[in-house]
Amino acid sequence: MRNMSDIIEQYLKQMIAESKNEVVEIKRAQIAEKFDCVPSQLNYVIKTRFTNELGYIVESKRGGGGYIRITKIETHKKADYLEHLLNLIGDGLSQTNAMHIIQSMYDAEVISFREAKIIDTVIARETLMIGLPKRDIVRAQILRNIIEVILYEE
């Protein structure tokens, strides 16, 4: 059985897919009421499942007329999408954020499932076996190089 976070995520992704320009604007309280959950659960879903690394931009406005706007980053032009990912990668990259980027590339059909698994393995802390912060620096450089190879092969 799927948990509430998975159900909310699927609902929001379906709303985005059905929108004309891959943008959805929601009211936190209304969604929480619809799924009979606390607003903080919705915050958790948005914070962990709709990140830049996963291909989304989230904007929010608090208060009575407040909203949360989730925009799916344009992935129709592969080169623009890959450039966006390169801009997300700073000097260092945590394993979690790297895995989000890899998942996003797979979801956007930039890489295959097999390629995603290979990249995940290459950048894993168990593979790199060096201490922080150097490990995050090496991971960022590896992923940046992989994306650049994909970008320039296009």
N, CA, C and O atoms as a GROMACS GRO file, in nm:
protein
  616
    1MET      N    1   0.083  -0.118   0.000
    1MET     CA    2   0.000   0.000   0.000
    1MET      C    3   0.089   0.126   0.000
    1MET      O    4   0.189   0.131   0.072
    2ARG      N    5   0.053   0.223  -0.078
    2ARG     CA    6   0.130   0.347  -0.086
    2ARG      C    7   0.099   0.434   0.034
    2ARG      O    8  -0.011   0.430   0.089
    3ASN      N    9   0.198   0.512   0.075
    3ASN     CA   10   0.175   0.600   0.188
    3ASN      C   11   0.117   0.733   0.141
    3ASN      O   12   0.110   0.760   0.022
    4MET      N   13   0.075   0.814   0.236
    4MET     CA   14   0.009   0.940   0.205
    4MET      C   15   0.098   1.033   0.122
    4MET      O   16   0.049   1.101   0.031
    5SER      N   17   0.227   1.038   0.151
    5SER     CA   18   0.318   1.123   0.075
    5SER      C   19   0.321   1.083  -0.072
    5SER      O   20   0.320   1.170  -0.160
    6ASP      N   21   0.323   0.954  -0.100
    6ASP     CA   22   0.322   0.905  -0.238
    6ASP      C   23   0.192   0.945  -0.309
    6ASP      O   24   0.194   0.982  -0.426
    7ILE      N   25   0.081   0.936  -0.238
    7ILE     CA   26  -0.050   0.968  -0.296
    7ILE      C   27  -0.058   1.117  -0.329
    7ILE      O   28  -0.105   1.156  -0.436
    8ILE      N   29  -0.012   1.201  -0.236
    8ILE     CA   30  -0.012   1.346  -0.259
    8ILE      C   31   0.080   1.381  -0.376
    8ILE      O   32   0.045   1.462  -0.461
    9GLU      N   33   0.198   1.319  -0.379
    9GLU     CA   34   0.292   1.343  -0.489
    9GLU      C   35   0.227   1.308  -0.623
    9GLU      O   36   0.234   1.388  -0.717
   10GLN      N   37   0.165   1.192  -0.633
   10GLN     CA   38   0.100   1.150  -0.758
   10GLN      C   39  -0.010   1.247  -0.798
   10GLN      O   40  -0.023   1.281  -0.916
   11TYR      N   41  -0.088   1.291  -0.702
   11TYR     CA   42  -0.196   1.385  -0.728
   11TYR      C   43  -0.141   1.515  -0.786
   11TYR      O   44  -0.192   1.565  -0.886
   12LEU      N   45  -0.037   1.569  -0.723
   12LEU     CA   46   0.022   1.695  -0.771
   12LEU      C   47   0.085   1.678  -0.909
   12LEU      O   48   0.072   1.766  -0.994
   13LYS      N   49   0.153   1.567  -0.931
   13LYS     CA   50   0.214   1.542  -1.063
   13LYS      C   51   0.107   1.529  -1.171
   13LYS      O   52   0.126   1.575  -1.283
   14GLN      N   53  -0.005   1.467  -1.136
   14GLN     CA   54  -0.114   1.454  -1.232
   14GLN      C   55  -0.172   1.593  -1.264
   14GLN      O   56  -0.203   1.622  -1.379
   15MET      N   57  -0.187   1.677  -1.162
   15MET     CA   58  -0.236   1.814  -1.184
   15MET      C   59  -0.142   1.890  -1.277
   15MET      O   60  -0.187   1.962  -1.366
   16ILE      N   61  -0.012   1.875  -1.255
   16ILE     CA   62   0.088   1.944  -1.338
   16ILE      C   63   0.078   1.893  -1.482
   16ILE      O   64   0.079   1.972  -1.577
   17ALA      N   65   0.069   1.763  -1.498
   17ALA     CA   66   0.062   1.704  -1.632
   17ALA      C   67  -0.063   1.750  -1.708
   17ALA      O   68  -0.060   1.767  -1.830
   18GLU      N   69  -0.173   1.768  -1.636
   18GLU     CA   70  -0.298   1.807  -1.700
   18GLU      C   71  -0.308   1.958  -1.725
   18GLU      O   72  -0.396   2.003  -1.799
   19SER      N   73  -0.217   2.035  -1.666
   19SER     CA   74  -0.221   2.180  -1.687
   19SER      C   75  -0.161   2.213  -1.823
   19SER      O   76  -0.082   2.135  -1.877
   20LYS      N   77  -0.198   2.327  -1.879
   20LYS     CA   78  -0.153   2.366  -2.013
   20LYS      C   79  -0.003   2.391  -2.019
   20LYS      O   80   0.064   2.351  -2.114
   21ASN      N   81   0.050   2.458  -1.917
   21ASN     CA   82   0.191   2.499  -1.923
   21ASN      C   83   0.277   2.436  -1.813
   21ASN      O   84   0.380   2.490  -1.775
   22GLU      N   85   0.234   2.322  -1.764
   22GLU     CA   86   0.307   2.246  -1.661
   22GLU      C   87   0.332   2.328  -1.535
   22GLU      O   88   0.438   2.321  -1.474
   23VAL      N   89   0.229   2.407  -1.497
   23VAL     CA   90   0.233   2.487  -1.375
   23VAL      C   91   0.104   2.462  -1.299
   23VAL      O   92  -0.004   2.457  -1.358
   24VAL      N   93   0.115   2.445  -1.168
   24VAL     CA   94  -0.004   2.430  -1.086
   24VAL      C   95   0.010   2.520  -0.964
   24VAL      O   96   0.118   2.532  -0.905
   25GLU      N   97  -0.101   2.583  -0.928
   25GLU     CA   98  -0.105   2.669  -0.812
   25GLU      C   99  -0.206   2.609  -0.716
   25GLU      O  100  -0.321   2.586  -0.752
   26ILE      N  101  -0.161   2.583  -0.593
   26ILE     CA  102  -0.247   2.518  -0.496
   26ILE      C  103  -0.251   2.598  -0.366
   26ILE      O  104  -0.163   2.679  -0.339
   27LYS      N  105  -0.353   2.572  -0.289
   27LYS     CA  106  -0.364   2.627  -0.153
   27LYS      C  107  -0.334   2.512  -0.058
   27LYS      O  108  -0.397   2.406  -0.063
   28ARG      N  109  -0.237   2.534   0.029
   28ARG     CA  110  -0.191   2.432   0.122
   28ARG      C  111  -0.307   2.373   0.203
   28ARG      O  112  -0.319   2.251   0.214
   29ALA      N  113  -0.391   2.459   0.258
   29ALA     CA  114  -0.500   2.412   0.344
   29ALA      C  115  -0.601   2.327   0.266
   29ALA      O  116  -0.653   2.228   0.319
   30GLN      N  117  -0.628   2.364   0.141
   30GLN     CA  118  -0.725   2.288   0.061
   30GLN      C  119  -0.674   2.148   0.030
   30GLN      O  120  -0.750   2.051   0.036
   31ILE      N  121  -0.546   2.137  -0.004
   31ILE     CA  122  -0.490   2.005  -0.035
   31ILE      C  123  -0.485   1.920   0.092
   31ILE      O  124  -0.516   1.801   0.090
   32ALA      N  125  -0.446   1.982   0.204
   32ALA     CA  126  -0.441   1.910   0.331
   32ALA      C  127  -0.580   1.858   0.368
   32ALA      O  128  -0.594   1.745   0.415
   33GLU      N  129  -0.681   1.941   0.345
   33GLU     CA  130  -0.819   1.900   0.375
   33GLU      C  131  -0.863   1.787   0.283
   33GLU      O  132  -0.927   1.691   0.327
   34LYS      N  133  -0.828   1.798   0.154
   34LYS     CA  134  -0.866   1.695   0.056
   34LYS      C  135  -0.811   1.557   0.096
   34LYS      O  136  -0.879   1.455   0.079
   35PHE      N  137  -0.689   1.555   0.148
   35PHE     CA  138  -0.625   1.427   0.183
   35PHE      C  139  -0.632   1.398   0.332
   35PHE      O  140  -0.573   1.301   0.380
   36ASP      N  141  -0.704   1.482   0.405
   36ASP     CA  142  -0.721   1.464   0.549
   36ASP      C  143  -0.585   1.445   0.618
   36ASP      O  144  -0.563   1.348   0.692
   37CYS      N  145  -0.496   1.540   0.592
   37CYS     CA  146  -0.364   1.536   0.654
   37CYS      C  147  -0.328   1.675   0.704
   37CYS      O  148  -0.398   1.772   0.673
   38VAL      N  149  -0.222   1.686   0.778
   38VAL     CA  150  -0.179   1.816   0.828
   38VAL      C  151  -0.101   1.888   0.718
   38VAL      O  152  -0.035   1.824   0.637
   39PRO      N  153  -0.107   2.022   0.715
   39PRO     CA  154  -0.034   2.097   0.613
   39PRO      C  155   0.116   2.068   0.612
   39PRO      O  156   0.180   2.077   0.507
   40SER      N  157   0.172   2.033   0.727
   40SER     CA  158   0.316   2.003   0.730
   40SER      C  159   0.351   1.880   0.646
   40SER      O  160   0.462   1.870   0.595
   41GLN      N  161   0.258   1.787   0.631
   41GLN     CA  162   0.283   1.672   0.544
   41GLN      C  163   0.293   1.717   0.399
   41GLN      O  164   0.377   1.667   0.323
   42LEU      N  165   0.209   1.810   0.360
   42LEU     CA  166   0.216   1.866   0.226
   42LEU      C  167   0.350   1.938   0.208
   42LEU      O  168   0.413   1.926   0.103
   43ASN      N  169   0.392   2.013   0.310
   43ASN     CA  170   0.523   2.080   0.304
   43ASN      C  171   0.635   1.979   0.282
   43ASN      O  172   0.726   2.002   0.202
   44TYR      N  173   0.628   1.866   0.352
   44TYR     CA  174   0.729   1.760   0.338
   44TYR      C  175   0.733   1.708   0.195
   44TYR      O  176   0.840   1.693   0.136
   45VAL      N  177   0.616   1.681   0.139
   45VAL     CA  178   0.609   1.628   0.002
   45VAL      C  179   0.670   1.727  -0.096
   45VAL      O  180   0.750   1.690  -0.182
   46ILE      N  181   0.633   1.852  -0.083
   46ILE     CA  182   0.683   1.954  -0.176
   46ILE      C  183   0.833   1.973  -0.159
   46ILE      O  184   0.906   1.986  -0.258
   47LYS      N  185   0.880   1.975  -0.036
   47LYS     CA  186   1.021   1.998  -0.008
   47LYS      C  187   1.110   1.883  -0.056
   47LYS      O  188   1.226   1.906  -0.093
   48THR      N  189   1.058   1.761  -0.054
   48THR     CA  190   1.142   1.646  -0.088
   48THR      C  191   1.116   1.588  -0.228
   48THR      O  192   1.202   1.520  -0.283
   49ARG      N  193   1.000   1.616  -0.285
   49ARG     CA  194   0.966   1.550  -0.412
   49ARG      C  195   0.948   1.646  -0.529
   49ARG      O  196   0.925   1.603  -0.642
   50PHE      N  197   0.959   1.774  -0.501
   50PHE     CA  198   0.945   1.875  -0.606
   50PHE      C  199   1.060   1.975  -0.597
   50PHE      O  200   1.040   2.096  -0.585
   51THR      N  201   1.180   1.922  -0.603
   51THR     CA  202   1.301   2.005  -0.589
   51THR      C  203   1.354   2.045  -0.726
   51THR      O  204   1.313   1.991  -0.828
   52ASN      N  205   1.446   2.141  -0.726
   52ASN     CA  206   1.513   2.180  -0.850
   52ASN      C  207   1.582   2.060  -0.912
   52ASN      O  208   1.577   2.040  -1.034
   53GLU      N  209   1.646   1.981  -0.829
   53GLU     CA  210   1.720   1.864  -0.878
   53GLU      C  211   1.629   1.764  -0.948
   53GLU      O  212   1.672   1.689  -1.035
   54LEU      N  213   1.503   1.763  -0.907
   54LEU     CA  214   1.406   1.672  -0.969
   54LEU      C  215   1.331   1.739  -1.085
   54LEU      O  216   1.243   1.677  -1.145
   55GLY      N  217   1.365   1.863  -1.114
   55GLY     CA  218   1.307   1.929  -1.231
   55GLY      C  219   1.187   2.018  -1.203
   55GLY      O  220   1.102   2.036  -1.290
   56TYR      N  221   1.180   2.075  -1.083
   56TYR     CA  222   1.067   2.161  -1.047
   56TYR      C  223   1.117   2.291  -0.985
   56TYR      O  224   1.224   2.297  -0.925
   57ILE      N  225   1.037   2.395  -1.002
   57ILE     CA  226   1.058   2.522  -0.932
   57ILE      C  227   0.936   2.542  -0.844
   57ILE      O  228   0.823   2.532  -0.891
   58VAL      N  229   0.960   2.569  -0.717
   58VAL     CA  230   0.850   2.589  -0.622
   58VAL      C  231   0.857   2.731  -0.568
   58VAL      O  232   0.961   2.777  -0.521
   59GLU      N  233   0.743   2.800  -0.577
   59GLU     CA  234   0.731   2.934  -0.521
   59GLU      C  235   0.614   2.931  -0.424
   59GLU      O  236   0.516   2.860  -0.446
   60SER      N  237   0.625   3.007  -0.315
   60SER     CA  238   0.513   3.010  -0.222
   60SER      C  239   0.492   3.151  -0.168
   60SER      O  240   0.586   3.231  -0.156
   61LYS      N  241   0.367   3.178  -0.137
   61LYS     CA  242   0.330   3.303  -0.075
   61LYS      C  243   0.248   3.267   0.047
   61LYS      O  244   0.147   3.198   0.038
   62ARG      N  245   0.291   3.314   0.160
   62ARG     CA  246   0.221   3.283   0.285
   62ARG      C  247   0.108   3.383   0.309
   62ARG      O  248   0.100   3.487   0.244
   63GLY      N  249   0.022   3.348   0.403
   63GLY     CA  250  -0.086   3.438   0.442
   63GLY      C  251  -0.219   3.389   0.391
   63GLY      O  252  -0.229   3.283   0.330
   64GLY      N  253  -0.324   3.469   0.416
   64GLY     CA  254  -0.461   3.431   0.382
   64GLY      C  255  -0.481   3.401   0.235
   64GLY      O  256  -0.551   3.305   0.200
   65GLY      N  257  -0.421   3.481   0.148
   65GLY     CA  258  -0.434   3.458   0.004
   65GLY      C  259  -0.316   3.380  -0.049
   65GLY      O  260  -0.289   3.382  -0.169
   66GLY      N  261  -0.247   3.313   0.040
   66GLY     CA  262  -0.124   3.243   0.002
   66GLY      C  263  -0.147   3.124  -0.088
   66GLY      O  264  -0.256   3.068  -0.095
   67TYR      N  265  -0.042   3.085  -0.156
   67TYR     CA  266  -0.048   2.974  -0.249
   67TYR      C  267   0.089   2.908  -0.258
   67TYR      O  268   0.189   2.962  -0.209
   68ILE      N  269   0.092   2.794  -0.321
   68ILE     CA  270   0.216   2.728  -0.359
   68ILE      C  271   0.206   2.705  -0.509
   68ILE      O  272   0.109   2.645  -0.556
   69ARG      N  273   0.305   2.752  -0.583
   69ARG     CA  274   0.308   2.734  -0.728
   69ARG      C  275   0.421   2.637  -0.761
   69ARG      O  276   0.537   2.661  -0.725
   70ILE      N  277   0.388   2.529  -0.827
   70ILE     CA  278   0.487   2.430  -0.868
   70ILE      C  279   0.495   2.432  -1.020
   70ILE      O  280   0.394   2.416  -1.090
   71THR      N  281   0.617   2.454  -1.070
   71THR     CA  282   0.638   2.460  -1.215
   71THR      C  283   0.733   2.348  -1.256
   71THR      O  284   0.841   2.334  -1.199
   72LYS      N  285   0.693   2.271  -1.353
   72LYS     CA  286   0.781   2.168  -1.408
   72LYS      C  287   0.878   2.237  -1.502
   72LYS      O  288   0.836   2.309  -1.593
   73ILE      N  289   1.005   2.216  -1.481
   73ILE     CA  290   1.107   2.278  -1.565
   73ILE      C  291   1.098   2.218  -1.704
   73ILE      O  292   1.088   2.096  -1.721
   74GLU      N  293   1.100   2.304  -1.802
   74GLU     CA  294   1.090   2.264  -1.943
   74GLU      C  295   1.199   2.162  -1.976
   74GLU      O  296   1.318   2.190  -1.962
   75THR      N  297   1.157   2.045  -2.019
   75THR     CA  298   1.255   1.943  -2.057
   75THR      C  299   1.244   1.905  -2.204
   75THR      O  300   1.304   1.807  -2.249
   76HIS      N  301   1.166   1.984  -2.278
   76HIS     CA  302   1.147   1.951  -2.419
   76HIS      C  303   1.276   1.975  -2.499
   76HIS      O  304   1.302   1.904  -2.596
   77LYS      N  305   1.354   2.074  -2.459
   77LYS     CA  306   1.482   2.099  -2.523
   77LYS      C  307   1.590   2.040  -2.433
   77LYS      O  308   1.624   2.097  -2.329
   78LYS      N  309   1.641   1.927  -2.473
   78LYS     CA  310   1.734   1.853  -2.389
   78LYS      C  311   1.856   1.935  -2.352
   78LYS      O  312   1.902   1.929  -2.238
   79ALA      N  313   1.910   2.012  -2.444
   79ALA     CA  314   2.030   2.092  -2.416
   79ALA      C  315   2.003   2.195  -2.307
   79ALA      O  316   2.085   2.214  -2.218
   80ASP      N  317   1.888   2.263  -2.315
   80ASP     CA  318   1.854   2.362  -2.212
   80ASP      C  319   1.837   2.296  -2.076
   80ASP      O  320   1.880   2.349  -1.974
   81TYR      N  321   1.775   2.180  -2.076
   81TYR     CA  322   1.753   2.106  -1.953
   81TYR      C  323   1.887   2.065  -1.890
   81TYR      O  324   1.907   2.081  -1.770
   82LEU      N  325   1.978   2.013  -1.971
   82LEU     CA  326   2.109   1.971  -1.920
   82LEU      C  327   2.190   2.092  -1.871
   82LEU      O  328   2.261   2.081  -1.771
   83GLU      N  329   2.178   2.204  -1.940
   83GLU     CA  330   2.244   2.327  -1.893
   83GLU      C  331   2.190   2.368  -1.757
   83GLU      O  332   2.265   2.411  -1.670
   84HIS      N  333   2.058   2.355  -1.739
   84HIS     CA  334   1.995   2.385  -1.610
   84HIS      C  335   2.054   2.296  -1.501
   84HIS      O  336   2.086   2.343  -1.392
   85LEU      N  337   2.068   2.168  -1.530
   85LEU     CA  338   2.124   2.075  -1.430
   85LEU      C  339   2.269   2.113  -1.398
   85LEU      O  340   2.309   2.108  -1.281
   86LEU      N  341   2.346   2.149  -1.498
   86LEU     CA  342   2.484   2.191  -1.474
   86LEU      C  343   2.489   2.312  -1.382
   86LEU      O  344   2.577   2.322  -1.297
   87ASN      N  345   2.396   2.404  -1.400
   87ASN     CA  346   2.391   2.523  -1.315
   87ASN      C  347   2.354   2.490  -1.171
   87ASN      O  348   2.390   2.564  -1.079
   88LEU      N  349   2.281   2.381  -1.151
   88LEU     CA  350   2.242   2.340  -1.016
   88LEU      C  351   2.360   2.283  -0.937
   88LEU      O  352   2.364   2.293  -0.814
   89ILE      N  353   2.454   2.225  -1.007
   89ILE     CA  354   2.566   2.159  -0.940
   89ILE      C  355   2.669   2.264  -0.901
   89ILE      O  356   2.728   2.329  -0.986
   90GLY      N  357   2.689   2.278  -0.774
   90GLY     CA  358   2.788   2.373  -0.724
   90GLY      C  359   2.923   2.308  -0.712
   90GLY      O  360   2.955   2.214  -0.785
   91ASP      N  361   3.003   2.359  -0.618
   91ASP     CA  362   3.137   2.302  -0.596
   91ASP      C  363   3.129   2.164  -0.533
   91ASP      O  364   3.216   2.080  -0.555
   92GLY      N  365   3.025   2.141  -0.454
   92GLY     CA  366   3.005   2.012  -0.389
   92GLY      C  367   2.862   1.967  -0.409
   92GLY      O  368   2.773   2.049  -0.432
   93LEU      N  369   2.839   1.837  -0.398
   93LEU     CA  370   2.705   1.782  -0.421
   93LEU      C  371   2.684   1.663  -0.329
   93LEU      O  372   2.760   1.566  -0.334
   94SER      N  373   2.580   1.670  -0.247
   94SER     CA  374   2.549   1.558  -0.157
   94SER      C  375   2.501   1.439  -0.239
   94SER      O  376   2.457   1.454  -0.353
   95GLN      N  377   2.508   1.323  -0.180
   95GLN     CA  378   2.463   1.203  -0.249
   95GLN      C  379   2.313   1.212  -0.277
   95GLN      O  380   2.267   1.172  -0.384
   96THR      N  381   2.236   1.265  -0.182
   96THR     CA  382   2.091   1.278  -0.201
   96THR      C  383   2.059   1.369  -0.319
   96THR      O  384   1.977   1.333  -0.404
   97ASN      N  385   2.122   1.486  -0.325
   97ASN     CA  386   2.095   1.578  -0.436
   97ASN      C  387   2.142   1.520  -0.569
   97ASN      O  388   2.077   1.538  -0.672
   98ALA      N  389   2.254   1.450  -0.567
   98ALA     CA  390   2.303   1.386  -0.689
   98ALA      C  391   2.203   1.281  -0.737
   98ALA      O  392   2.176   1.271  -0.857
   99MET      N  393   2.149   1.203  -0.645
   99MET     CA  394   2.052   1.100  -0.683
   99MET      C  395   1.924   1.165  -0.738
   99MET      O  396   1.861   1.110  -0.828
  100HIS      N  397   1.887   1.281  -0.684
  100HIS     CA  398   1.770   1.352  -0.737
  100HIS      C  399   1.795   1.396  -0.881
  100HIS      O  400   1.706   1.386  -0.966
  101ILE      N  401   1.914   1.445  -0.908
  101ILE     CA  402   1.948   1.488  -1.044
  101ILE      C  403   1.945   1.369  -1.139
  101ILE      O  404   1.893   1.379  -1.250
  102ILE      N  405   2.001   1.258  -1.096
  102ILE     CA  406   2.003   1.137  -1.179
  102ILE      C  407   1.860   1.088  -1.205
  102ILE      O  408   1.827   1.050  -1.317
  103GLN      N  409   1.776   1.090  -1.102
  103GLN     CA  410   1.636   1.049  -1.118
  103GLN      C  411   1.565   1.142  -1.216
  103GLN      O  412   1.485   1.097  -1.299
  104SER      N  413   1.594   1.269  -1.206
  104SER     CA  414   1.534   1.367  -1.297
  104SER      C  415   1.577   1.341  -1.441
  104SER      O  416   1.496   1.350  -1.533
  105MET      N  417   1.704   1.309  -1.462
  105MET     CA  418   1.753   1.279  -1.597
  105MET      C  419   1.685   1.154  -1.651
  105MET      O  420   1.652   1.147  -1.770
  106TYR      N  421   1.664   1.056  -1.566
  106TYR     CA  422   1.594   0.933  -1.607
  106TYR      C  423   1.448   0.966  -1.642
  106TYR      O  424   1.397   0.923  -1.745
  107ASP      N  425   1.381   1.042  -1.553
  107ASP     CA  426   1.241   1.078  -1.577
  107ASP      C  427   1.223   1.156  -1.707
  107ASP      O  428   1.123   1.142  -1.776
  108ALA      N  429   1.324   1.240  -1.739
  108ALA     CA  430   1.318   1.320  -1.862
  108ALA      C  431   1.368   1.242  -1.983
  108ALA      O  432   1.379   1.297  -2.093
  109GLU      N  433   1.398   1.113  -1.963
  109GLU     CA  434   1.443   1.022  -2.068
  109GLU      C  435   1.574   1.068  -2.133
  109GLU      O  436   1.596   1.048  -2.252
  110VAL      N  437   1.659   1.130  -2.052
  110VAL     CA  438   1.792   1.170  -2.097
  110VAL      C  439   1.887   1.051  -2.084
  110VAL      O  440   1.979   1.035  -2.165
  111ILE      N  441   1.864   0.969  -1.982
  111ILE     CA  442   1.944   0.848  -1.962
  111ILE      C  443   1.851   0.730  -1.940
  111ILE      O  444   1.734   0.746  -1.904
  112SER      N  445   1.903   0.611  -1.962
  112SER     CA  446   1.825   0.489  -1.942
  112SER      C  447   1.830   0.448  -1.794
  112SER      O  448   1.908   0.503  -1.716
  113PHE      N  449   1.747   0.353  -1.757
  113PHE     CA  450   1.748   0.301  -1.620
  113PHE      C  451   1.885   0.243  -1.587
  113PHE      O  452   1.938   0.264  -1.478
  114ARG      N  453   1.941   0.170  -1.682
  114ARG     CA  454   2.072   0.107  -1.661
  114ARG      C  455   2.180   0.214  -1.640
  114ARG      O  456   2.265   0.201  -1.552
  115GLU      N  457   2.177   0.318  -1.721
  115GLU     CA  458   2.274   0.426  -1.707
  115GLU      C  459   2.258   0.497  -1.572
  115GLU      O  460   2.357   0.533  -1.508
  116ALA      N  461   2.133   0.516  -1.529
  116ALA     CA  462   2.108   0.579  -1.399
  116ALA      C  463   2.169   0.495  -1.287
  116ALA      O  464   2.230   0.549  -1.195
  117LYS      N  465   2.152   0.364  -1.294
  117LYS     CA  466   2.208   0.275  -1.192
  117LYS      C  467   2.361   0.279  -1.191
  117LYS      O  468   2.423   0.279  -1.085
  118ILE      N  469   2.419   0.284  -1.308
  118ILE     CA  470   2.566   0.291  -1.318
  118ILE      C  471   2.616   0.422  -1.257
  118ILE      O  472   2.712   0.421  -1.179
  119ILE      N  473   2.552   0.534  -1.291
  119ILE     CA  474   2.594   0.663  -1.237
  119ILE      C  475   2.574   0.667  -1.086
  119ILE      O  476   2.660   0.716  -1.013
  120ASP      N  477   2.459   0.614  -1.038
  120ASP     CA  478   2.436   0.606  -0.893
  120ASP      C  479   2.549   0.533  -0.823
  120ASP      O  480   2.596   0.576  -0.718
  121THR      N  481   2.593   0.423  -0.880
  121THR     CA  482   2.699   0.342  -0.821
  121THR      C  483   2.832   0.417  -0.821
  121THR      O  484   2.906   0.411  -0.723
  122VAL      N  485   2.862   0.485  -0.929
  122VAL     CA  486   2.989   0.558  -0.941
  122VAL      C  487   3.000   0.669  -0.838
  122VAL      O  488   3.109   0.694  -0.785
  123ILE      N  489   2.889   0.738  -0.808
  123ILE     CA  490   2.896   0.853  -0.717
  123ILE      C  491   2.860   0.819  -0.573
  123ILE      O  492   2.857   0.909  -0.488
  124ALA      N  493   2.833   0.694  -0.544
  124ALA     CA  494   2.793   0.654  -0.408
  124ALA      C  495   2.909   0.671  -0.310
  124ALA      O  496   3.025   0.656  -0.345
  125ARG      N  497   2.874   0.703  -0.185
  125ARG     CA  498   2.978   0.720  -0.082
  125ARG      C  499   3.058   0.592  -0.063
  125ARG      O  500   3.176   0.597  -0.029
  126GLU      N  501   2.994   0.477  -0.085
  126GLU     CA  502   3.065   0.349  -0.071
  126GLU      C  503   3.170   0.331  -0.180
  126GLU      O  504   3.269   0.260  -0.160
  127THR      N  505   3.149   0.392  -0.294
  127THR     CA  506   3.246   0.385  -0.404
  127THR      C  507   3.357   0.487  -0.386
  127THR      O  508   3.474   0.455  -0.402
  128LEU      N  509   3.319   0.609  -0.352
  128LEU     CA  510   3.418   0.717  -0.344
  128LEU      C  511   3.513   0.700  -0.225
  128LEU      O  512   3.632   0.731  -0.236
  129MET      N  513   3.463   0.653  -0.114
  129MET     CA  514   3.544   0.618   0.005
  129MET      C  515   3.647   0.724   0.044
  129MET      O  516   3.762   0.691   0.074
  130ILE      N  517   3.607   0.850   0.043
  130ILE     CA  518   3.690   0.958   0.094
  130ILE      C  519   3.602   1.044   0.185
  130ILE      O  520   3.480   1.043   0.173
  131GLY      N  521   3.664   1.116   0.273
  131GLY     CA  522   3.589   1.196   0.370
  131GLY      C  523   3.526   1.320   0.310
  131GLY      O  524   3.561   1.365   0.200
  132LEU      N  525   3.432   1.374   0.386
  132LEU     CA  526   3.370   1.501   0.349
  132LEU      C  527   3.465   1.614   0.386
  132LEU      O  528   3.540   1.597   0.482
  133PRO      N  529   3.468   1.724   0.320
  133PRO     CA  530   3.383   1.765   0.208
  133PRO      C  531   3.438   1.723   0.072
  133PRO      O  532   3.374   1.746  -0.031
  134LYS      N  533   3.556   1.661   0.070
  134LYS     CA  534   3.619   1.623  -0.056
  134LYS      C  535   3.530   1.529  -0.138
  134LYS      O  536   3.525   1.538  -0.261
  135ARG      N  537   3.460   1.439  -0.069
  135ARG     CA  538   3.373   1.344  -0.139
  135ARG      C  539   3.265   1.417  -0.219
  135ARG      O  540   3.237   1.381  -0.334
  136ASP      N  541   3.204   1.520  -0.159
  136ASP     CA  542   3.100   1.596  -0.229
  136ASP      C  543   3.157   1.675  -0.347
  136ASP      O  544   3.090   1.694  -0.448
  137ILE      N  545   3.281   1.719  -0.334
  137ILE     CA  546   3.348   1.792  -0.443
  137ILE      C  547   3.374   1.697  -0.560
  137ILE      O  548   3.349   1.731  -0.675
  138VAL      N  549   3.426   1.578  -0.528
  138VAL     CA  550   3.454   1.478  -0.633
  138VAL      C  551   3.323   1.434  -0.699
  138VAL      O  552   3.317   1.421  -0.821
  139ARG      N  553   3.218   1.412  -0.619
  139ARG     CA  554   3.088   1.370  -0.672
  139ARG      C  555   3.033   1.476  -0.769
  139ARG      O  556   2.982   1.442  -0.876
  140ALA      N  557   3.044   1.602  -0.731
  140ALA     CA  558   2.996   1.710  -0.818
  140ALA      C  559   3.072   1.711  -0.950
  140ALA      O  560   3.012   1.727  -1.056
  141GLN      N  561   3.203   1.693  -0.943
  141GLN     CA  562   3.284   1.695  -1.065
  141GLN      C  563   3.251   1.577  -1.156
  141GLN      O  564   3.243   1.592  -1.278
  142ILE      N  565   3.231   1.460  -1.097
  142ILE     CA  566   3.196   1.342  -1.177
  142ILE      C  567   3.062   1.364  -1.247
  142ILE      O  568   3.051   1.342  -1.368
  143LEU      N  569   2.962   1.408  -1.173
  143LEU     CA  570   2.830   1.426  -1.232
  143LEU      C  571   2.832   1.538  -1.336
  143LEU      O  572   2.768   1.527  -1.441
  144ARG      N  573   2.903   1.645  -1.308
  144ARG     CA  574   2.916   1.755  -1.405
  144ARG      C  575   2.978   1.703  -1.535
  144ARG      O  576   2.930   1.735  -1.644
  145ASN      N  577   3.084   1.623  -1.524
  145ASN     CA  578   3.150   1.567  -1.643
  145ASN      C  579   3.056   1.475  -1.722
  145ASN      O  580   3.055   1.478  -1.844
  146ILE      N  581   2.979   1.393  -1.651
  146ILE     CA  582   2.884   1.304  -1.718
  146ILE      C  583   2.781   1.384  -1.795
  146ILE      O  584   2.751   1.354  -1.911
  147ILE      N  585   2.726   1.488  -1.731
  147ILE     CA  586   2.624   1.570  -1.797
  147ILE      C  587   2.684   1.642  -1.917
  147ILE      O  588   2.618   1.653  -2.021
  148GLU      N  589   2.806   1.690  -1.906
  148GLU     CA  590   2.870   1.757  -2.019
  148GLU      C  591   2.892   1.662  -2.136
  148GLU      O  592   2.876   1.702  -2.252
  149VAL      N  593   2.928   1.538  -2.108
  149VAL     CA  594   2.945   1.440  -2.217
  149VAL      C  595   2.810   1.417  -2.286
  149VAL      O  596   2.804   1.414  -2.409
  150ILE      N  597   2.703   1.402  -2.210
  150ILE     CA  598   2.569   1.383  -2.268
  150ILE      C  599   2.530   1.507  -2.349
  150ILE      O  600   2.476   1.496  -2.459
  151LEU      N  601   2.558   1.624  -2.293
  151LEU     CA  602   2.520   1.749  -2.358
  151LEU      C  603   2.591   1.766  -2.492
  151LEU      O  604   2.529   1.805  -2.591
  152TYR      N  605   2.718   1.737  -2.496
  152TYR     CA  606   2.795   1.760  -2.618
  152TYR      C  607   2.786   1.645  -2.717
  152TYR      O  608   2.832   1.658  -2.831
  153GLU      N  609   2.727   1.535  -2.677
  153GLU     CA  610   2.700   1.426  -2.771
  153GLU      C  611   2.573   1.451  -2.849
  153GLU      O  612   2.550   1.389  -2.953
  154GLU      N  613   2.490   1.543  -2.799
  154GLU     CA  614   2.362   1.575  -2.864
  154GLU      C  615   2.383   1.648  -2.994
  154GLU      O  616   2.286   1.682  -3.061
   0.00000   0.00000   0.00000
